[in-house]
Coordinates of C-alpha atoms in Angstrom, one line a residue:
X194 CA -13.2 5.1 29.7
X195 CA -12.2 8.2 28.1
X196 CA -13.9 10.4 25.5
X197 CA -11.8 9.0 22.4
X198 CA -14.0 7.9 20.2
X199 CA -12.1 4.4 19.2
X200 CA -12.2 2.6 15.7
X201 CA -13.9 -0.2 17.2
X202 CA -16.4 1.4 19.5
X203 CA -17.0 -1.8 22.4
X204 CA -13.4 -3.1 21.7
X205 CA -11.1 -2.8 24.8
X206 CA -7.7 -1.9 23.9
X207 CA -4.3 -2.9 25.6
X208 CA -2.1 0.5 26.4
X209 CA 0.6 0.8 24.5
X210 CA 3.6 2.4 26.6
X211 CA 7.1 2.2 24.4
X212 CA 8.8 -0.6 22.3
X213 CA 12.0 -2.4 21.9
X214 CA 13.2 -2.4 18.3
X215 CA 10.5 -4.6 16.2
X216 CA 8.5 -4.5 19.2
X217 CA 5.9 -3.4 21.2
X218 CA 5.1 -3.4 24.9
X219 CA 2.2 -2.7 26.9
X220 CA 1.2 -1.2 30.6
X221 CA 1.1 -4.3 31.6
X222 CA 4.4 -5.3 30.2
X223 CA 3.9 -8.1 28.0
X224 CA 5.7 -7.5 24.1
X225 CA 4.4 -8.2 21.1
X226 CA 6.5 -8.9 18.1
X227 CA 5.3 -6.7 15.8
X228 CA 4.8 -8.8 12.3
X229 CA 2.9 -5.7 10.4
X230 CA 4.7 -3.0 11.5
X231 CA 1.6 -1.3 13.0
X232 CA 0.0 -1.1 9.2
X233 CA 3.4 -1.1 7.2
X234 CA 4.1 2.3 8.8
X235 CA 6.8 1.5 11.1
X236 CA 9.3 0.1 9.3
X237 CA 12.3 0.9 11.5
X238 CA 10.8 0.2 15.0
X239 CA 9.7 1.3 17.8
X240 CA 12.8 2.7 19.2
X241 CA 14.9 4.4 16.6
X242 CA 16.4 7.5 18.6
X243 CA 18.1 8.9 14.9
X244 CA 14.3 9.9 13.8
X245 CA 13.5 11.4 17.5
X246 CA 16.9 13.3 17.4
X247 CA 15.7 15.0 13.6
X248 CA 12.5 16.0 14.8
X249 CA 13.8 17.3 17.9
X250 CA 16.1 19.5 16.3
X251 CA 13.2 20.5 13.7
X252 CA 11.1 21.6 16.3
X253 CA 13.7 23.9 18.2
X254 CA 14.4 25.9 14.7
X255 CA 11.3 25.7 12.0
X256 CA 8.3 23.7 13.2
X257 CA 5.9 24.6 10.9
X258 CA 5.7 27.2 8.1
X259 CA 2.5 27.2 5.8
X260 CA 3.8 25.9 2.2
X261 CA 1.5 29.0 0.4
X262 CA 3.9 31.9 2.1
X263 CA 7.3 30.2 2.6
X264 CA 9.6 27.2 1.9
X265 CA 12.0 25.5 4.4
X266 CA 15.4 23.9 4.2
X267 CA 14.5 20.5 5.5
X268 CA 11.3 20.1 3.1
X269 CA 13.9 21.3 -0.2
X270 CA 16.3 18.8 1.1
X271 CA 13.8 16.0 1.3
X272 CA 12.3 16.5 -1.9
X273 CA 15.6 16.4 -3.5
X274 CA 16.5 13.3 -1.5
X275 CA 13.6 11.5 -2.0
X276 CA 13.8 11.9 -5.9
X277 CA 17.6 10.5 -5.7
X278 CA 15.7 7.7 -4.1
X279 CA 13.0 6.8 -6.7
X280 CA 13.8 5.9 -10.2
X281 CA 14.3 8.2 -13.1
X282 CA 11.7 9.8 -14.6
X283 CA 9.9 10.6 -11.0
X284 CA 11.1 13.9 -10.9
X285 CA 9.0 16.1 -8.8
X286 CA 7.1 15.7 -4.9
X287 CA 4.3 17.4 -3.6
X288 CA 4.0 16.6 0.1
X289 CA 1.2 15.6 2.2
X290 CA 0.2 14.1 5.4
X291 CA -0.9 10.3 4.4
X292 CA -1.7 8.2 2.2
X293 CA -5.4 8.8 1.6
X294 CA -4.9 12.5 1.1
X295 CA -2.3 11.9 -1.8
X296 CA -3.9 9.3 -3.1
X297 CA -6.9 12.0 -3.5
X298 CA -4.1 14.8 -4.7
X299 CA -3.1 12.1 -7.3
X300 CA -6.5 11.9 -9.0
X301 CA -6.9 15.8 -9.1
X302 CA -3.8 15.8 -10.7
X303 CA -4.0 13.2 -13.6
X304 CA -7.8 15.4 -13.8
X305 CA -5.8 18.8 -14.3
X306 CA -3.0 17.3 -16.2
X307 CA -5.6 16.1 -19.0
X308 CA -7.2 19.5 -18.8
X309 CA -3.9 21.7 -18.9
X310 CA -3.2 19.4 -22.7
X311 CA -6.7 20.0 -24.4
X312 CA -8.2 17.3 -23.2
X313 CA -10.7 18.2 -20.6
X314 CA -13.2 15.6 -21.5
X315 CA -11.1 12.8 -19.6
X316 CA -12.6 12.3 -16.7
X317 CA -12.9 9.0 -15.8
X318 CA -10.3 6.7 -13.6
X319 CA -10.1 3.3 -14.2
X320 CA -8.6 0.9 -11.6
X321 CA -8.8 -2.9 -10.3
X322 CA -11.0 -5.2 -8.3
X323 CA -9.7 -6.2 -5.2
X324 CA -7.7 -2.6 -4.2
X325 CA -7.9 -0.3 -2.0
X326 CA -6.5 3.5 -2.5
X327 CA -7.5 5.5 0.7
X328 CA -10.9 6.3 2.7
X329 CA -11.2 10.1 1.3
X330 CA -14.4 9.9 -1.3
X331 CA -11.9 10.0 -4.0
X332 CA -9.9 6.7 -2.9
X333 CA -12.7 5.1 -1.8
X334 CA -14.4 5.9 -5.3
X335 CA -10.8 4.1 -7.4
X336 CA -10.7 1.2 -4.2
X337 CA -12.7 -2.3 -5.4
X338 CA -12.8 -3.0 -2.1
X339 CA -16.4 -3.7 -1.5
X340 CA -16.5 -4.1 2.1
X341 CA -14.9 -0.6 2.1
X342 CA -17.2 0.8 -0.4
X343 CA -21.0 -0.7 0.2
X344 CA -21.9 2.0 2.7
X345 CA -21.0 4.7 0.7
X346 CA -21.6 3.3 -2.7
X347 CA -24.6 6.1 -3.4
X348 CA -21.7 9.1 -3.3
X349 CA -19.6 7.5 -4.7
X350 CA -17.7 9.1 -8.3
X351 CA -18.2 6.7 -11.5
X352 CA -15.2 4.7 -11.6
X353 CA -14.9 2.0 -13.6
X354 CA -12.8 -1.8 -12.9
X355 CA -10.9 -4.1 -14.1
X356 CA -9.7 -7.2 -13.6
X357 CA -6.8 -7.7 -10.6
X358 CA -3.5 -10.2 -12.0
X359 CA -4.6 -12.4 -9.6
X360 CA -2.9 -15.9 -10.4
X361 CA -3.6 -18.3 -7.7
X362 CA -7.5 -17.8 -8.8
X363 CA -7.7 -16.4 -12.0
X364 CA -5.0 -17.6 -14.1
X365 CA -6.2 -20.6 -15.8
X366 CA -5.1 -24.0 -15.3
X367 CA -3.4 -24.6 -18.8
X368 CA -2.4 -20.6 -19.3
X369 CA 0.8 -19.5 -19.7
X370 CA 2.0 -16.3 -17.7
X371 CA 2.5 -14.3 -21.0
X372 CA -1.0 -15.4 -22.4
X373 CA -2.7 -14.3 -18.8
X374 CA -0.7 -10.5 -18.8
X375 CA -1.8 -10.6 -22.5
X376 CA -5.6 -10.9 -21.6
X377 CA -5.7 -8.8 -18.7
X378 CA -3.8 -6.1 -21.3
X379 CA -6.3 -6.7 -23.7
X380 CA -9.3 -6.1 -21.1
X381 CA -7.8 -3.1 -19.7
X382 CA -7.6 -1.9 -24.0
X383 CA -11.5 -3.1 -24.4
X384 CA -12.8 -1.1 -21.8
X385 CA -10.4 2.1 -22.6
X386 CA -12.3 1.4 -26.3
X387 CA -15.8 1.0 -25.0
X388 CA -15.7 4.0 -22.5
X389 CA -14.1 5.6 -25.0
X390 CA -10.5 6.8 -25.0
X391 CA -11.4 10.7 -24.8
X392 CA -13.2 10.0 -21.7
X393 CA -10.4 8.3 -19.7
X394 CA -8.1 10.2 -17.0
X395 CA -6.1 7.3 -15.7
X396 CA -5.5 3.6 -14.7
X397 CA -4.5 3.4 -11.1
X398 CA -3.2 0.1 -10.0
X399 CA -1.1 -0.7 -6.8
X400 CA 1.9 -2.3 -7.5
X401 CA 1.6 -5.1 -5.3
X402 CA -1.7 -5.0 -3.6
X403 CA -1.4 -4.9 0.5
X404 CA -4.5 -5.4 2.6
X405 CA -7.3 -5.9 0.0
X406 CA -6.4 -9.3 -0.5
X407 CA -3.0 -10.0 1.1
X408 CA 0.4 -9.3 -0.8
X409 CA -0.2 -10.2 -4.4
X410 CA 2.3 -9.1 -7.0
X411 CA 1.8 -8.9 -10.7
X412 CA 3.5 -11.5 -12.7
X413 CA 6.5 -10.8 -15.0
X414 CA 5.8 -8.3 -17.9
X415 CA 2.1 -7.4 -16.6
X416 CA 3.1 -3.9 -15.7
X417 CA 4.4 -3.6 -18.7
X418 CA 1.9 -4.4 -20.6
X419 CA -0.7 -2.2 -18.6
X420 CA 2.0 1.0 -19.5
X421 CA 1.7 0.0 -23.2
X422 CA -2.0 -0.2 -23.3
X423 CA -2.4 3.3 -21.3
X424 CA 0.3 5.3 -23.9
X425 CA -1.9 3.7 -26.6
X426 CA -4.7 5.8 -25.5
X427 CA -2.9 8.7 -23.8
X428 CA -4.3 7.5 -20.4
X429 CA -1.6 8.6 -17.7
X430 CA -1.1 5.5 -15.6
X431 CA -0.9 5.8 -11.5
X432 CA 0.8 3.7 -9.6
X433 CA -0.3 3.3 -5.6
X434 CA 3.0 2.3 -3.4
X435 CA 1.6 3.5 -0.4
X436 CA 2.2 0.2 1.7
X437 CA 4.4 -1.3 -0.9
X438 CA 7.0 1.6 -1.7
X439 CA 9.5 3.0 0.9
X440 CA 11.5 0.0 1.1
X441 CA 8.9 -2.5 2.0
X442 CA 9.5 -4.9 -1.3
X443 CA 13.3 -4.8 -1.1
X444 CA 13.8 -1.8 -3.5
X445 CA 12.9 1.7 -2.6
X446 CA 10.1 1.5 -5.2
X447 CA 8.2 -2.1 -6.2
X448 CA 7.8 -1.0 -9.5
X449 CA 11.9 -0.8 -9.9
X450 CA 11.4 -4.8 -9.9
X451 CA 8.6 -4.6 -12.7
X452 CA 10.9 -2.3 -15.5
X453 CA 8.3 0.6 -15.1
X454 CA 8.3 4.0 -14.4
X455 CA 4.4 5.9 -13.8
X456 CA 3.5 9.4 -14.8
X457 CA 2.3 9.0 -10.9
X458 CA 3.2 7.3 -8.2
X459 CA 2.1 7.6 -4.4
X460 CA 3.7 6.8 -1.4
X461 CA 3.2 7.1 2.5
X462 CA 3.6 4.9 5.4
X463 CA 7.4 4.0 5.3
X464 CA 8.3 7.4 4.4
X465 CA 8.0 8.5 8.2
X466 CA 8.4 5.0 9.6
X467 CA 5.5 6.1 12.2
X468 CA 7.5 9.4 13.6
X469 CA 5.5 11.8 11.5
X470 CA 2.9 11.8 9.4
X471 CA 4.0 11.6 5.6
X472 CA 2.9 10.9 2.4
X473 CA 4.5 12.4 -1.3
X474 CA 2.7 12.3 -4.6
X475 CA 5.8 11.4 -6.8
X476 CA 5.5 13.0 -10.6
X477 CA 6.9 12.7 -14.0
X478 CA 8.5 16.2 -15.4
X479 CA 6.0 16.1 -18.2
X480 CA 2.7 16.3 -16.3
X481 CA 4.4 19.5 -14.3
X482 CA 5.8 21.0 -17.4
X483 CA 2.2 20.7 -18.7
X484 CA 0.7 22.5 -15.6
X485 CA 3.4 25.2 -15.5
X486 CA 2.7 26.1 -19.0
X487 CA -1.1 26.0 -18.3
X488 CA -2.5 27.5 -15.0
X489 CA 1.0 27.5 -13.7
X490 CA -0.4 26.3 -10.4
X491 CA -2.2 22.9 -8.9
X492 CA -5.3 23.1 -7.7
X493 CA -4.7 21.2 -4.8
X494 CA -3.5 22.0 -1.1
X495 CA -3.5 21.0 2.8
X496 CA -2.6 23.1 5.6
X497 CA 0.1 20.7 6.4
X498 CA 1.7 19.7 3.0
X499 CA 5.4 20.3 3.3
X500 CA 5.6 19.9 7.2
X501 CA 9.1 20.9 8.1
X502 CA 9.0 18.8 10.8
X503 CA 7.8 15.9 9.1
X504 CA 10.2 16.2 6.3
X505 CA 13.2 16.7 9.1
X506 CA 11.9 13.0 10.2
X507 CA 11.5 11.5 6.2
X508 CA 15.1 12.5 5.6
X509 CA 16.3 10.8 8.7
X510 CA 14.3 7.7 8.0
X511 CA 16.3 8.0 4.3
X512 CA 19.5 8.4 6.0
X513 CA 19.1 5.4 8.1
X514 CA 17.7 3.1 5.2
X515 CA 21.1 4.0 3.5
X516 CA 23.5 4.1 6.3
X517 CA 22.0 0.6 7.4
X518 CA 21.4 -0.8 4.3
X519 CA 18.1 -1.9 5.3
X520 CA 16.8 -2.8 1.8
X521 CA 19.2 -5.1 1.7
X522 CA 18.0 -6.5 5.0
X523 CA 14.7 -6.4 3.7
X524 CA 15.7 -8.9 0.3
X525 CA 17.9 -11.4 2.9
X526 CA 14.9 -11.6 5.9
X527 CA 12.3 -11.5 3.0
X528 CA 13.5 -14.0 1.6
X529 CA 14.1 -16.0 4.9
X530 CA 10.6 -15.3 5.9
X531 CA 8.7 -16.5 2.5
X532 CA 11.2 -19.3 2.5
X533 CA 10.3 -20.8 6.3
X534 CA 6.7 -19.8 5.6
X535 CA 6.6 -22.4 2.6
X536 CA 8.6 -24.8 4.6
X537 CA 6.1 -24.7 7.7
X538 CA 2.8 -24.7 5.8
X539 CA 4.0 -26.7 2.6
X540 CA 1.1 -29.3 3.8
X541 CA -1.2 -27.9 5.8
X542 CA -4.5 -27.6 4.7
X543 CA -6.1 -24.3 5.2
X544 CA -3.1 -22.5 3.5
X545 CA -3.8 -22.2 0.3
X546 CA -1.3 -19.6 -0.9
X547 CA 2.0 -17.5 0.5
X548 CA 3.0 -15.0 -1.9
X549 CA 4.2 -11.2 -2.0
X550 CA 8.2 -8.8 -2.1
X551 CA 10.4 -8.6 0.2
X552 CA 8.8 -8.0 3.7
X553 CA 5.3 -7.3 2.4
X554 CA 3.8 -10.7 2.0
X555 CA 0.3 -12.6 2.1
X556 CA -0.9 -15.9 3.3
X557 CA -4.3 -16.9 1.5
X558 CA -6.4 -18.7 3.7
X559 CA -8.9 -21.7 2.3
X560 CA -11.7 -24.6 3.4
X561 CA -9.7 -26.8 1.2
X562 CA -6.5 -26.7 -0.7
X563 CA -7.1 -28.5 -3.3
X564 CA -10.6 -27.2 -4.4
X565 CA -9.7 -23.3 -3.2
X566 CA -13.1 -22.8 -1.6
X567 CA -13.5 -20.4 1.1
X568 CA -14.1 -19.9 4.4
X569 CA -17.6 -19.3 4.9
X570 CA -17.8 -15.1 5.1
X571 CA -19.4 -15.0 8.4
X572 CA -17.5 -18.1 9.9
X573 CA -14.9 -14.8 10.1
X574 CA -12.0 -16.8 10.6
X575 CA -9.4 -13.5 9.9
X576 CA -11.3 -11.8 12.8
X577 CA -9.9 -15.0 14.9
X578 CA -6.3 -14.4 14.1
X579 CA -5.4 -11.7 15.3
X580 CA -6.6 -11.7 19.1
X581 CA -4.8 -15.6 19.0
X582 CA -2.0 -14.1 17.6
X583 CA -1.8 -11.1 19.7
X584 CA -2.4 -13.7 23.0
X585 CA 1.1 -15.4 22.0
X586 CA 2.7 -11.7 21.6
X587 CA 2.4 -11.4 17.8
X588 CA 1.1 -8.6 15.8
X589 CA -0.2 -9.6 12.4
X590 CA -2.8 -8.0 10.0
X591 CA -5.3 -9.9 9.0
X592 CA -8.1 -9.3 6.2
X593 CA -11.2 -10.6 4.6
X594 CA -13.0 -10.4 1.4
X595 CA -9.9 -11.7 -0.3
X596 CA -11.4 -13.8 -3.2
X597 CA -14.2 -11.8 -4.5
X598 CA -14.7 -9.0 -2.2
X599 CA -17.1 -10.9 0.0
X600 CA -15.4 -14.3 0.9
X601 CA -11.8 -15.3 1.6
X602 CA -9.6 -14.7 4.4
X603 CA -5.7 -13.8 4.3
X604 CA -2.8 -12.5 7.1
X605 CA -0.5 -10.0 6.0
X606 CA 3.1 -10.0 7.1
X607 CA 5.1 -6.3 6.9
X608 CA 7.4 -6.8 9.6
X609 CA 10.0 -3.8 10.6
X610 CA 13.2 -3.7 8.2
X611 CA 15.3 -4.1 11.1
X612 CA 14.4 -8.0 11.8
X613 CA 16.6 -10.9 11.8
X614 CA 16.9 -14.7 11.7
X615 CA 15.5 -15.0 14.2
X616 CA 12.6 -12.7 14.5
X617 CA 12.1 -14.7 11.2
X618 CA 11.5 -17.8 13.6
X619 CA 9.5 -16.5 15.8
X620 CA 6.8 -15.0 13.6
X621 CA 6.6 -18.4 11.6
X622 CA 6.2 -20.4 15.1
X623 CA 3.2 -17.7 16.5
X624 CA 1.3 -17.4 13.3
X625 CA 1.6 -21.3 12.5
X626 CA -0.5 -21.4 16.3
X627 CA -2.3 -18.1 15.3
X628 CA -4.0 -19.3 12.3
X629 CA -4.6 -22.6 14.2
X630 CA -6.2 -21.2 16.8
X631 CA -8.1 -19.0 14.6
X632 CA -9.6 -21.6 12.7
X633 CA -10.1 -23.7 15.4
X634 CA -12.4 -20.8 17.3
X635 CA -14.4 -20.4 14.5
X636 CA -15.4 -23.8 13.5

């Protein structure tokens, strides 16, 4: 036993030693198809050499400069890259490290942003129940993920929450999708009203939501909507793609698919398909031109922002997304995987729902079918999945919570962007056993 001080403190953990493509082998040489891509992070592999070589190469000329004294080549060259990859409007990238520490960035930007145009008083976020935005204090705060949350809940900032576009529970029975969006647009304009629209910073929302509750996108027009309602009030709107951008949903943004473009957008995981750690706050030219003719400067920084090394390894991981034409890849095996999913669980009768993008999608997990009850919360049947599914060689991620916070289980599927047909297969066979097994323990 060493002195690492493990997420799960009495869990025993195989060894990891190298992987093959989508998988994963350990010490003792058994492989593991890996169906989540670690946590949506390794979207290319386990093996791809192209992403080695660039960092390689980094490392022998410019490792590591601190962003405050100097620029580098290969963090210029990402940035410029990575806004040809995103649609127009996203203009500007500020670098950082992950996910959570963006995320964070993000907020302190809408906060400045508001402050830089006369409006200091707007302070307050509003987001979504059943999301989750990062563990700093400041994504935790914006994340109505309660599980997340409950221990920290005293600390927490005031952040105030909305409803998720939830359809499979929420939507009612004899309600169109245009009368749904409208309501939800109408809640999200009552609360801007009753907190008053001087006081509000942002709405943060991520574009399809990822482990909170397993893979649910918005319906057609919600985002839309949600846009209108926030340049009603002057309330920037923030748009979290840090599992589902990068590739993951079949464009190299998810909101391409929803007609929308954010004043602020995150992304991470994907960026650095596991190689490097890499995140990018994504911006719209008018909250920088705001800033640059205010305090000229953003109050916001991390000793590693703008890694050279870690940019070196996001441009490769762009290079091979084009030169492969993995997004396409992702659409075709996407929609091969949602497709055989249906087909193998069309009748059985603890699946209540299979939903999500390209290779980012959900299975919603249920007592009964018909009724949509849950699981029992501390029956824990997600916490069964994963060891079955990891005894057949599959990785999955499973999560909890998924109806109210509290009750409801799900398995999310991010398999690598490199899979084929029949990778497709063989996740469907082991999670069809997986979940059985699962239930099965836990009854």
């Amino acid at each position: 036993m060493s002195g690492l001080m493990r997420r799960l403190l009495k869990a025993q953990y195989p060894v990891a030693v190298g992987g093959d493509g989508p998988y994963v082998i350990d010490a003792n040489g058994k492989r593991y198809l890996d169906a989540a891509s670690g946590a949506g992070v390794s979207c290319l592999g386990h093996s791809a050499t192209a992403i080695a070589d660039a960092i390689c190469n980094q490392t022998r000329s410019m490792p590591y400069l601190y962003n405050a004294y100097f620029t580098t080549e290969a963090i210029e060259q990402y940035a410029d890259t990575l806004v040809a990859a995103t649609p127009k409007g996203l203009d500007w990238v500020y670098p950082g490290s992950g996910g959570s520490e963006s995320m964070d960035g993000a907020l302190k930007l809408a906060l400045q942003y508001q402050n830089e145009i006369g409006q200091p008083r707007r302070t307050r976020f509003i987001s979504r129940k059943q999301s989750y935005h990062g563990c700093t204090i400041g994504g935790l705060a914006i994340s109505g993920n309660y599980p997340r949350r409950m221990l920290f809940e005293p600390f927490l900032p005031e952040t105030h929450f909305v409803s998720a576009c939830y359809a499979y529970r929420e939507q009612g029975s004899q309600e169109s999708d245009e009368a749904y969006v409208a309501r939800l647009a109408q809640e999200l304009d009552d609360r801007i009203k009753a907190l008053g629209p001087e006081t509000v910073a942002a709405f943060v929302a991520e574009t399809v939501v990822g482990a909170t509750a397993g893979a649910i996108e918005p319906l057609p027009g919600y985002f839309k909507a949600m846009q209108a309602v926030c340049r009603k009030h002057g309330v920037l709107l923030i748009l979290d793609e840090i599992l589902a951008g990068a590739g993951r949903c079949g464009t190299f943004m998810a909101c391409e698919q929803d007609g929308v473009v954010p004043d602020i957008a995150v992304m991470a995981k994907g960026l650095g398909a596991g190689y490097q750690a890499l995140s990018a706050i994504l911006v719209a030219d008018h909250v920088v031109q705001a800033i640059a003719r205010g305090r000229g400067f953003f109050f916001h920084g991390h000793t590693y922002n703008g890694h050279a090394t870690a940019a070196a390894a996001g441009l490769a991981v762009l290079k091979v997304l084009s030169e492969q034409d993995l997004l396409a890849n992702v659409r075709t095996q996407g929609d091969a995987l949602i497709g055989l999913l249906k087909e193998r669980f069309a009748n059985h009768p603890h699946v209540g729902d299979i939903r999500g993008r390209g290779l980012l999608l959900g299975l919603e997990l249920v007592a009964d079918r018909e009724t949509k009850e849950t699981f029992a919360a501390d029956r824990m049947v997600w916490n069964a999945i994963q060891p079955a599914a990891m005894e057949l060689g599959l990785l999955c991620y499973p999560g909890f919570g998924t109806a109210d916070g509290i009750s409801g289980d799900h398995v999310l599927l991010a398999p690598p962007f490199i899979i084929d047909a029949s990778h497709v297969e063989e996740i469907t066979d082991k999670l069809a056993l997986a979940i059985d097994a699962g239930i099965q323990r836990t009854a």
